GROMACS .gro file of C-alpha atoms in nm:
model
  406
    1UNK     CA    1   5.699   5.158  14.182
    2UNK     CA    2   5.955   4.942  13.966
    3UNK     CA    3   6.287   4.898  13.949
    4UNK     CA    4   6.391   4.995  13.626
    5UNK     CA    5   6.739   5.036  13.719
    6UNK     CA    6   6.758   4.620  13.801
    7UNK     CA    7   7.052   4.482  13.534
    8UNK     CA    8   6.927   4.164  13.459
    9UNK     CA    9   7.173   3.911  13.326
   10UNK     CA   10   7.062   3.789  13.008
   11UNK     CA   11   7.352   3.505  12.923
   12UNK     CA   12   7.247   3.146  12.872
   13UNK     CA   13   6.856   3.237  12.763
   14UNK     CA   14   6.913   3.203  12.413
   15UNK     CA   15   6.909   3.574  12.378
   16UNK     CA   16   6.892   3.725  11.981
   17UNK     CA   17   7.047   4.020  12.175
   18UNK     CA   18   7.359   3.864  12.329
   19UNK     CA   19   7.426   3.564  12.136
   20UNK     CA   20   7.269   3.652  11.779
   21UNK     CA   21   7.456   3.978  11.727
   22UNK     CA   22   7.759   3.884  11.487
   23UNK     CA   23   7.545   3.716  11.274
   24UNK     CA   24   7.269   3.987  11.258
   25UNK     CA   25   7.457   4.329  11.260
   26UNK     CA   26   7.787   4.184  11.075
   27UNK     CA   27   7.640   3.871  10.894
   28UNK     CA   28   7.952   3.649  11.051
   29UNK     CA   29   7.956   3.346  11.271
   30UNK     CA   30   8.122   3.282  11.641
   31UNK     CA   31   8.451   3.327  11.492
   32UNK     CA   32   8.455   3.666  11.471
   33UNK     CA   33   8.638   3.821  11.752
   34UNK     CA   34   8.647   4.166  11.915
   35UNK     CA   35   8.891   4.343  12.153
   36UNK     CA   36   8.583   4.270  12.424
   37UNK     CA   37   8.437   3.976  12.566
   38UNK     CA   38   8.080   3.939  12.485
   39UNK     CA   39   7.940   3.976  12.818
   40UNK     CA   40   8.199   4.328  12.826
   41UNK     CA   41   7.999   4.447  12.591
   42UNK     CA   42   7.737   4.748  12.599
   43UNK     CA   43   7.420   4.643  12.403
   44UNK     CA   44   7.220   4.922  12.248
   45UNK     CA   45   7.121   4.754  11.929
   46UNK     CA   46   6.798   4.493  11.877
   47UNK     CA   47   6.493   4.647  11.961
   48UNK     CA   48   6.423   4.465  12.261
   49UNK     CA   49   6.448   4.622  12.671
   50UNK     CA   50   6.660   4.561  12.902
   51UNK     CA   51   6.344   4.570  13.152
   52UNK     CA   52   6.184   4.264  13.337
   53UNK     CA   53   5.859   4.192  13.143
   54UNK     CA   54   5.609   4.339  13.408
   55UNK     CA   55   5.453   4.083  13.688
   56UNK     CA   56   5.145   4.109  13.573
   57UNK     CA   57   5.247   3.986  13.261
   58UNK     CA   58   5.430   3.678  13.441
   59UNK     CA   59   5.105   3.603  13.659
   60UNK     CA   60   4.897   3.600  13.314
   61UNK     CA   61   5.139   3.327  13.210
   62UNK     CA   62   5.162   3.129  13.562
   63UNK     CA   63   4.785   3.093  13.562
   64UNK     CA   64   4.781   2.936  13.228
   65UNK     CA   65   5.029   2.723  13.317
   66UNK     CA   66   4.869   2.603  13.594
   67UNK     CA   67   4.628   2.514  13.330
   68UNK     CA   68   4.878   2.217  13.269
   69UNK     CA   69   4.756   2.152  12.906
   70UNK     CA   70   4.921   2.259  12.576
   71UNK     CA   71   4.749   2.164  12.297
   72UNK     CA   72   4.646   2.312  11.970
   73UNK     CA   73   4.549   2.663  12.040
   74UNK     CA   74   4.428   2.971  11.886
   75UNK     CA   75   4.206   3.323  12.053
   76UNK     CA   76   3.849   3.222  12.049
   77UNK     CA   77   3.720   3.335  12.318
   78UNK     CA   78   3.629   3.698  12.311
   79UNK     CA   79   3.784   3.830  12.636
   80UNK     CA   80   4.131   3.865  12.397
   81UNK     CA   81   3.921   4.080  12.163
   82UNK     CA   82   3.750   4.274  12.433
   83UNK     CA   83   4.073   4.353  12.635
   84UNK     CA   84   4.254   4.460  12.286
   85UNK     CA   85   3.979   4.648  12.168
   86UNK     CA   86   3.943   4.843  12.536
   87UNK     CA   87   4.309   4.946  12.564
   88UNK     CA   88   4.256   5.102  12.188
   89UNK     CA   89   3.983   5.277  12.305
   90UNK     CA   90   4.127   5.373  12.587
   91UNK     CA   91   4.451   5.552  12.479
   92UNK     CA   92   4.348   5.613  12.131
   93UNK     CA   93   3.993   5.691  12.110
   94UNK     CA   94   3.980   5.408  11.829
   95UNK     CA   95   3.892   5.030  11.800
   96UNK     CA   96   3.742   4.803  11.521
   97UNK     CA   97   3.500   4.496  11.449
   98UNK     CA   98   3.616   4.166  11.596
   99UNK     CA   99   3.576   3.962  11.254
  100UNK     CA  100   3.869   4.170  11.108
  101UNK     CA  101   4.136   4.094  11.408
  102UNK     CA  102   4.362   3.815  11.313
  103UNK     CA  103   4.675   3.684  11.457
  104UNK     CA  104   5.004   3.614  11.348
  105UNK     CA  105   5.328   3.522  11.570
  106UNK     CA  106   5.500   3.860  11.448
  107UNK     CA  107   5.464   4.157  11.263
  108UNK     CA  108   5.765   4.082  11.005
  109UNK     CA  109   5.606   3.691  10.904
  110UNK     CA  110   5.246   3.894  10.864
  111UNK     CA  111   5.440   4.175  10.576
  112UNK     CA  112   5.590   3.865  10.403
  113UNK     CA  113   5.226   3.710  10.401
  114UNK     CA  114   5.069   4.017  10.325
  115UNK     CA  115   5.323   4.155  10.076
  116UNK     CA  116   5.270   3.820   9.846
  117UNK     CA  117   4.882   3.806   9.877
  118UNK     CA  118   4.830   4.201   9.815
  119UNK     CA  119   5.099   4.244   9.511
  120UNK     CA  120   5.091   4.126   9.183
  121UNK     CA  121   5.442   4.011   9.096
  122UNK     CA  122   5.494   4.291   8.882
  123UNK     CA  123   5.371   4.585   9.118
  124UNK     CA  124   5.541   4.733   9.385
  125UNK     CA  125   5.554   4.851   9.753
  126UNK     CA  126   5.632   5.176   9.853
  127UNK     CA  127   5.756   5.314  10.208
  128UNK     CA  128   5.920   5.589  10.327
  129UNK     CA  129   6.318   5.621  10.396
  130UNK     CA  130   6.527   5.600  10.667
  131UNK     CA  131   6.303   5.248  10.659
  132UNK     CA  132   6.282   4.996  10.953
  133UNK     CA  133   6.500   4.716  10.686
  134UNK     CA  134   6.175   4.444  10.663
  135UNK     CA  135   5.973   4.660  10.505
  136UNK     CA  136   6.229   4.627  10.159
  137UNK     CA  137   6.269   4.254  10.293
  138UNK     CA  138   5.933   4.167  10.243
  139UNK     CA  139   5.929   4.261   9.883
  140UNK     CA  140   6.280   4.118   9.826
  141UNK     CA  141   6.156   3.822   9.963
  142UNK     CA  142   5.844   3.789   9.751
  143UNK     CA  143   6.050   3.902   9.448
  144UNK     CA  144   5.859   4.221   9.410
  145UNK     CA  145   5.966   4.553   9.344
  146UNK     CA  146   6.030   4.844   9.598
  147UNK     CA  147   5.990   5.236   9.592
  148UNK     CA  148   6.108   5.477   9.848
  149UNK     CA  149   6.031   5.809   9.906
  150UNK     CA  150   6.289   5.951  10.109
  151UNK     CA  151   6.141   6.193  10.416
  152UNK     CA  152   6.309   6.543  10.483
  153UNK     CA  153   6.554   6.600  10.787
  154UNK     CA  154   6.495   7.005  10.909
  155UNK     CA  155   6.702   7.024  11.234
  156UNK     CA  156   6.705   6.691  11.277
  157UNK     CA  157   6.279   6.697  11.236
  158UNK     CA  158   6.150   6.447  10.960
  159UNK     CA  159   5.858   6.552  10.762
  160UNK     CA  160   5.725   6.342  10.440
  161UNK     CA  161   5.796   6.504  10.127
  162UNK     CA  162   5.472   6.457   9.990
  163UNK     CA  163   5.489   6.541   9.639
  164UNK     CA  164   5.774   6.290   9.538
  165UNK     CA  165   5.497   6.052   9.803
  166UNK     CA  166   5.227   6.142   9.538
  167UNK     CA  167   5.402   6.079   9.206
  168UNK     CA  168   5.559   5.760   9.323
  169UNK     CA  169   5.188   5.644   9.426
  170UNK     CA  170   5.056   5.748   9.142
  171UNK     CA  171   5.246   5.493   8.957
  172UNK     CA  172   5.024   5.257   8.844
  173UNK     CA  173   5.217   4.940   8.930
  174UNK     CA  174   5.200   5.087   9.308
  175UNK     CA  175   4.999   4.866   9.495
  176UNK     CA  176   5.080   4.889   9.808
  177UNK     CA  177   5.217   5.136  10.089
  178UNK     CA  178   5.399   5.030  10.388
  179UNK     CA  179   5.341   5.301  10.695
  180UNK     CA  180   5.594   5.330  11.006
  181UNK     CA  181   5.328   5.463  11.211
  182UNK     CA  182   5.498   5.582  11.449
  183UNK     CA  183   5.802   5.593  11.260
  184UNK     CA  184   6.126   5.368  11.287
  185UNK     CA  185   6.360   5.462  11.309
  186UNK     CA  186   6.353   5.827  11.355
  187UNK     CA  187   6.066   5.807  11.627
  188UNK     CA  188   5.831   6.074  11.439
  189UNK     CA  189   5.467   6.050  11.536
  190UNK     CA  190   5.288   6.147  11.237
  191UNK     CA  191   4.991   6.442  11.313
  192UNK     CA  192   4.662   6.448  11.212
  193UNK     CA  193   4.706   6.625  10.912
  194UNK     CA  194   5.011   6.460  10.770
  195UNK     CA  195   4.786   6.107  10.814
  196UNK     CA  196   4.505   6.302  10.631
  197UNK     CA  197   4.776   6.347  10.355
  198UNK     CA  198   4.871   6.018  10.374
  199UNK     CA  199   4.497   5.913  10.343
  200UNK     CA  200   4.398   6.166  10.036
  201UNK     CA  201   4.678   6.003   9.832
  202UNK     CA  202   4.601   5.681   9.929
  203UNK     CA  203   4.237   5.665   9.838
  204UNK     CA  204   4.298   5.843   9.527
  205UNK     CA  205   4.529   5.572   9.413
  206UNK     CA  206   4.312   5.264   9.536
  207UNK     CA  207   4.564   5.191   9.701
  208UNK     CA  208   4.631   4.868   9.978
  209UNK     CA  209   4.809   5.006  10.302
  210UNK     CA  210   4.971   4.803  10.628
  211UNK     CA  211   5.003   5.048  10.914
  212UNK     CA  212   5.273   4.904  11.103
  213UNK     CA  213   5.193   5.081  11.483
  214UNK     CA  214   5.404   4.801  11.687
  215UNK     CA  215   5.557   5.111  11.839
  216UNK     CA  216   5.213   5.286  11.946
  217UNK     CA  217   5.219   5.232  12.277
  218UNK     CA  218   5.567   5.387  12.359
  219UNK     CA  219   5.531   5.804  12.319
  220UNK     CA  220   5.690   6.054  12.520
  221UNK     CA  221   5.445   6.168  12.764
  222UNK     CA  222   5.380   6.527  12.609
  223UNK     CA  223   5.245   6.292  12.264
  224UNK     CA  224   4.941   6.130  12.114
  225UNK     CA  225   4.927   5.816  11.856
  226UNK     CA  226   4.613   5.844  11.614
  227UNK     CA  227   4.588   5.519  11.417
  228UNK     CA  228   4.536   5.562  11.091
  229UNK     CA  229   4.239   5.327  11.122
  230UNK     CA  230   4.094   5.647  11.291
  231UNK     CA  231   4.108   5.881  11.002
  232UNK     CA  232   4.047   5.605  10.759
  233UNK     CA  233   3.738   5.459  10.921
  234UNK     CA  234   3.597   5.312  10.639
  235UNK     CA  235   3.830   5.247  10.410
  236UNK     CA  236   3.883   4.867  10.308
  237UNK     CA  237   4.203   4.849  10.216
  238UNK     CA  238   4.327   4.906  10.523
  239UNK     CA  239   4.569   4.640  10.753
  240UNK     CA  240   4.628   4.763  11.129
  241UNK     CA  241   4.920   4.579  11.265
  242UNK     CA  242   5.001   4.614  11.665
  243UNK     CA  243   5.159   4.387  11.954
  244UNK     CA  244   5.221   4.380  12.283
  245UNK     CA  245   5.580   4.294  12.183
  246UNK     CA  246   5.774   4.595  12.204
  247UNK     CA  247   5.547   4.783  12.470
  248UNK     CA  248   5.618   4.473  12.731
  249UNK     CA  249   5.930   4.305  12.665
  250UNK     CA  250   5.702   4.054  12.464
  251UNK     CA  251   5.929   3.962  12.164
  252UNK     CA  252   6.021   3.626  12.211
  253UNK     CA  253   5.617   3.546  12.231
  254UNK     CA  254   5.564   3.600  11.921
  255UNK     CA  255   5.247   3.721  11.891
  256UNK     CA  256   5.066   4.040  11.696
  257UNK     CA  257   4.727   4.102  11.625
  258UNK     CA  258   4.654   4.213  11.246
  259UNK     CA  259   4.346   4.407  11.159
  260UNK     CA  260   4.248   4.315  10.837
  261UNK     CA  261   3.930   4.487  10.708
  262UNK     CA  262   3.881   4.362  10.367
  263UNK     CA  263   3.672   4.025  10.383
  264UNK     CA  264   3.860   3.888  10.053
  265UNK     CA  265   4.202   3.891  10.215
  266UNK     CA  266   4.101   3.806  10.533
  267UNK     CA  267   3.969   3.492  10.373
  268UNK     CA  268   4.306   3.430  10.174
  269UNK     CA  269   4.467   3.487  10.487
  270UNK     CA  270   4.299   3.254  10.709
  271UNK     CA  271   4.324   2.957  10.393
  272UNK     CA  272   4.679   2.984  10.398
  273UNK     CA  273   4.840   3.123  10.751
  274UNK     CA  274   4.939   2.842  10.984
  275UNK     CA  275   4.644   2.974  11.225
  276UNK     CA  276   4.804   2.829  11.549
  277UNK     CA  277   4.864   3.078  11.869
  278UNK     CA  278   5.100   2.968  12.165
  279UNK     CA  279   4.888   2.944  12.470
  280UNK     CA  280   5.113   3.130  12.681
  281UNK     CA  281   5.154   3.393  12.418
  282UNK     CA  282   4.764   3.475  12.448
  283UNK     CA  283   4.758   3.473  12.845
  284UNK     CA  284   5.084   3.713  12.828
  285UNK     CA  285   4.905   3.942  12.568
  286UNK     CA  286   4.592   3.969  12.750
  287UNK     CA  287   4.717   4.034  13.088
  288UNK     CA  288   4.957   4.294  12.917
  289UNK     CA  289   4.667   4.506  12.769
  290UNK     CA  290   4.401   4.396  13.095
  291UNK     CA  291   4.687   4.535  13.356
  292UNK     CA  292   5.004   4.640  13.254
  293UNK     CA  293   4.902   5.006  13.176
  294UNK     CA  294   5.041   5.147  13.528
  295UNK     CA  295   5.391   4.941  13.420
  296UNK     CA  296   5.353   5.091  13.138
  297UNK     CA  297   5.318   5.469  13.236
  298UNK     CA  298   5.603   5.449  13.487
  299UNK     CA  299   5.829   5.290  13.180
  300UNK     CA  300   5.764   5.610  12.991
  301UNK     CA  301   5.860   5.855  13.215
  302UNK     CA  302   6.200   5.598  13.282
  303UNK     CA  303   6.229   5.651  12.905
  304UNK     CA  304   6.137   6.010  12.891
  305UNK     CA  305   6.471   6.064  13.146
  306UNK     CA  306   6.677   5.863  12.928
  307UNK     CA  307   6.624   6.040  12.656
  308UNK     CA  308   6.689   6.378  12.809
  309UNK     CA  309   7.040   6.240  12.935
  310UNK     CA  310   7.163   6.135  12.616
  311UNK     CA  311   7.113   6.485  12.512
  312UNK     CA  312   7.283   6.616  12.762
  313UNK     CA  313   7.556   6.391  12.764
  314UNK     CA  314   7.607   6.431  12.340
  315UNK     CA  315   7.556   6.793  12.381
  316UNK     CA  316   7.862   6.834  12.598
  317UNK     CA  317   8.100   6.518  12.485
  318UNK     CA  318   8.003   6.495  12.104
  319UNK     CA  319   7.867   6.887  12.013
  320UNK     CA  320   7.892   6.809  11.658
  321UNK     CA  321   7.630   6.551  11.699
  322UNK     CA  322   7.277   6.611  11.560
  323UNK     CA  323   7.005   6.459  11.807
  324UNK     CA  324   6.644   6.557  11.897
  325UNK     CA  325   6.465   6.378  12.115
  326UNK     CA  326   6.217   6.111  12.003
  327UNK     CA  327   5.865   6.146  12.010
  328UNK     CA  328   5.812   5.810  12.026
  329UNK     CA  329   5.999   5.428  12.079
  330UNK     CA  330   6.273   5.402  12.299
  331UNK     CA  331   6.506   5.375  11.991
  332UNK     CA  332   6.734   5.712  11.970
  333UNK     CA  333   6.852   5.850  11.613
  334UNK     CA  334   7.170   6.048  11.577
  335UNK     CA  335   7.355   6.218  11.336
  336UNK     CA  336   7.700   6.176  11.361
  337UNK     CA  337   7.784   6.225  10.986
  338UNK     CA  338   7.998   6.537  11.139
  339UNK     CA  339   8.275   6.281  11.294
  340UNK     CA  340   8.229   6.011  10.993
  341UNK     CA  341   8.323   5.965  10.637
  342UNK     CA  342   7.966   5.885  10.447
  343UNK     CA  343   8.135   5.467  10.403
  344UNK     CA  344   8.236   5.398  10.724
  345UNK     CA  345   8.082   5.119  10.875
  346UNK     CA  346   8.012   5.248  11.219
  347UNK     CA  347   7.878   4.936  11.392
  348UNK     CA  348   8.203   4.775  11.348
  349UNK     CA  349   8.349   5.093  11.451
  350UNK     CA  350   8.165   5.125  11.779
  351UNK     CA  351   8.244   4.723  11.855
  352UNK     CA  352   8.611   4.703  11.777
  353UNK     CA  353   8.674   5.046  11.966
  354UNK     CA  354   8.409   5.114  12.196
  355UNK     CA  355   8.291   4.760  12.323
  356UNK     CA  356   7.942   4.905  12.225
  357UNK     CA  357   7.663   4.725  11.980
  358UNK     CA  358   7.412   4.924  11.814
  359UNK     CA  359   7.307   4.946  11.454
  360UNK     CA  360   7.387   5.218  11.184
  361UNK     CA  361   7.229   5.383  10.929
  362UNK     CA  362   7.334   5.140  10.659
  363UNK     CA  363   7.038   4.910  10.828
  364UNK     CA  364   6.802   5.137  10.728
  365UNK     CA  365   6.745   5.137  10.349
  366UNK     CA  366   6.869   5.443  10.246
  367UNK     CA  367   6.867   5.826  10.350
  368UNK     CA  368   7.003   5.756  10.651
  369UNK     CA  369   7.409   5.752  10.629
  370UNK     CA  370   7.643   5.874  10.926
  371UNK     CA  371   7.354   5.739  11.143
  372UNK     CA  372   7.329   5.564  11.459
  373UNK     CA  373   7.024   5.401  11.632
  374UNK     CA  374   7.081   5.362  11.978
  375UNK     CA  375   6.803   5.121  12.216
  376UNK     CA  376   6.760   5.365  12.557
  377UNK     CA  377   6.556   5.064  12.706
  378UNK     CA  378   6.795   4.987  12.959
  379UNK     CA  379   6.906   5.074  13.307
  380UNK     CA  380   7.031   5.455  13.342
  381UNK     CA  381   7.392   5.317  13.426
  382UNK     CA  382   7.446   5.100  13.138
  383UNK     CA  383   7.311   5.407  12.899
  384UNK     CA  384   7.554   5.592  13.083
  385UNK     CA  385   7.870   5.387  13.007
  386UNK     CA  386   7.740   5.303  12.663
  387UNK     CA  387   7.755   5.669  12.584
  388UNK     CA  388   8.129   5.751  12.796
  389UNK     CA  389   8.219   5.449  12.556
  390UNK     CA  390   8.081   5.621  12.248
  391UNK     CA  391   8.198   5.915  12.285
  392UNK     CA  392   8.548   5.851  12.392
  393UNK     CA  393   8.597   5.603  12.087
  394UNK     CA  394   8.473   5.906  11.945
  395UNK     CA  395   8.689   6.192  12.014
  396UNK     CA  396   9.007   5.966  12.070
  397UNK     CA  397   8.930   5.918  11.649
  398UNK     CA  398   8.949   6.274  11.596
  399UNK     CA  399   9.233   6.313  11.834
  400UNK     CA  400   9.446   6.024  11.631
  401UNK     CA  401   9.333   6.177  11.299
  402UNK     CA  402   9.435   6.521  11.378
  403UNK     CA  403   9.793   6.476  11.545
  404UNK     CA  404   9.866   6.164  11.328
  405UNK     CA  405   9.872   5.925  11.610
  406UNK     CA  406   9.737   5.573  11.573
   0.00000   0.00000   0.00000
């Protein structure tokens, strides 16, 4: 059993999550100051937990350390490869040669590679809307061109609309689609068939593809991933990026392993990555997928309560909310266009008057104002006040709006 209710005080580690937040979410420096003290605040917004990293994860590390060497290091031996490849089998019935497994110390720094060796710079990537922000990043950053295809909301259910996916493919500058699989931010797990739709119009434009599946591992327990690697099996142009990252409270280690099929980029890619691992980074990685799977089942029925409480709790504080419940991450989408004028910037809103940080829908591309995201990864008592905080900032809005108070 483990304690996911443990608050764990995160000041003074360097944290992105409580020290990098003005700059990230409002792009301003440590002058910027709030009604709250930082360490008042609720924090609901970097994808990161709130959970200790499991001990198995921590013993992985201690016994490389003992190791008491730190040089140059990258996965060679095949025990990383075999422990990968078994956990893939494992939960999804899938796994792939060891020749096309390369690393990289993050998902985002392998799209920015990948983006410039794929695309031509006048072609384009293409990905579907709400978007997890990188994904447009990568080709602003390589000075290419984007496309998005914006999915289709029915009661609060996303589904691709896969005619305006087919025409924008079809465009011959189109090289290259960027999958959310499952999706970011609204949690969708795409089904068989909608990847077999994804596939078909794929293959019929010779397309490239990066399926991003960093948030495979984290499903509601009633749901099943299905790479796309698994309905694609032979197709070339294929990249499979996953990491222990998310699934463990892994972030900071930096490390993702990148399944590149095609030979020719795989080449390119090993010329001109910095092909360095951190030691520790391995030993966390492969004691996550070797032993952290009871953690890991435990965390998902943690996560499968949270999410039914938020429901709850919206449902009778904030009934003009729109919510469903994820069907995978621990990252929870909500509507609250029915309290909010389509330009309000609601992160500022929810720090200035509810001491709460998360991240809105003007993070996410496009097709996604009057959004929220809220991070559930925490302990069931600081999701509870975050929410009391959100909705009373909420309703005391609509009170002052309505009577004319301020």
């Amino acid at each position: 059993m483990y304690n996911f209710d443990e608050v764990i005080d995160r000041r003074h580690t360097n944290a992105m999550n409580t020290d990098g937040f003005r700059g990230y979410i409002f792009h301003a420096d440590e002058t910027m100051t709030f009604p709250y003290a930082d360490e008042d605040f609720i924090r609901m917004w970097v994808a990161d937990m709130e959970f200790a990293t499991p001990d198995v994860v921590i013993d992985g590390m201690r016994e490389r350390l003992d190791k008491r060497i730190f040089g140059y290091t990258r996965v060679f031996e095949k025990s990383y490869y075999d422990a990968l490849s078994e956990w893939c089998k494992r939960r999804y019935d899938w796994t792939f040669d060891r020749k096309a497994l390369v690393m990289s110390n993050g998902i985002i720094p392998a799209l920015y590679e990948l983006v410039n060796y794929i695309c031509k710079p006048d072609e384009k990537v293409l990905f579907l809307t709400p978007s997890y922000a990188y994904f447009k990043y990568a080709a602003d950053f390589n000075e290419r061109g984007y496309m998005c295809s914006d999915l289709k909301s029915e009661d609060g259910r996303y589904h691709i609309d896969f005619d305006d996916l087919a025409g924008k493919a079809a465009d011959e500058k189109t090289a290259l689609f960027i999958l959310c699989n499952p999706h970011n931010p609204s949690g969708r797990v795409w089904s068989e068939n909608e990847l077999r739709r994804m596939a078909e119009i794929i293959e019929n434009n010779h397309m490239w593809v990066i399926s991003d599946e960093i948030h495979c591992d984290l499903l509601r327990r009633n749901q099943k991933h299905i790479p796309l690697g698994k309905v694609m099996p032979d197709y070339g142009r294929l990249i499979t990026c996953m990491a222990p990252s998310k699934t463990f409270n892994l972030a900071g280690m930096m490390i993702s392993n990148i399944i590149i099929r095609d030979e020719e980029l795989r080449k390119i890619w090993l010329s001109r990555h910095y092909n360095f691992d951190n030691p520790l980074s391995i030993a966390a990685a492969q004691s996550a997928y070797e032993k952290g799977e009871p953690w890991l089942e435990e965390l998902q029925l943690y996560l499968d309560e949270n999410f039914r409480f938020v429901g709850e709790y919206l449902a009778e504080h904030l009934p003009r909310a729109k919510y469903r419940i994820s069907e995978a991450t621990y990252l929870a989408w909500v509507d609250l266009s029915g309290y909010f004028e389509p330009d309000e910037h609601l992160p500022k809103f929810f720090a200035y008057k509810a001491g709460v940080l998360l991240e809105g829908g003007n993070m996410f591309v496009q097709n996604s104002e009057g959004f929220i995201r809220l991070n559930l990864a925490c302990p069931k008592a600081t999701l509870a006040e975050g929410l009391r905080r959100i909705c009373e900032a909420v309703n005391t809005k609509h009170t002052e709006k309505y009577t004319g108070e301020s």
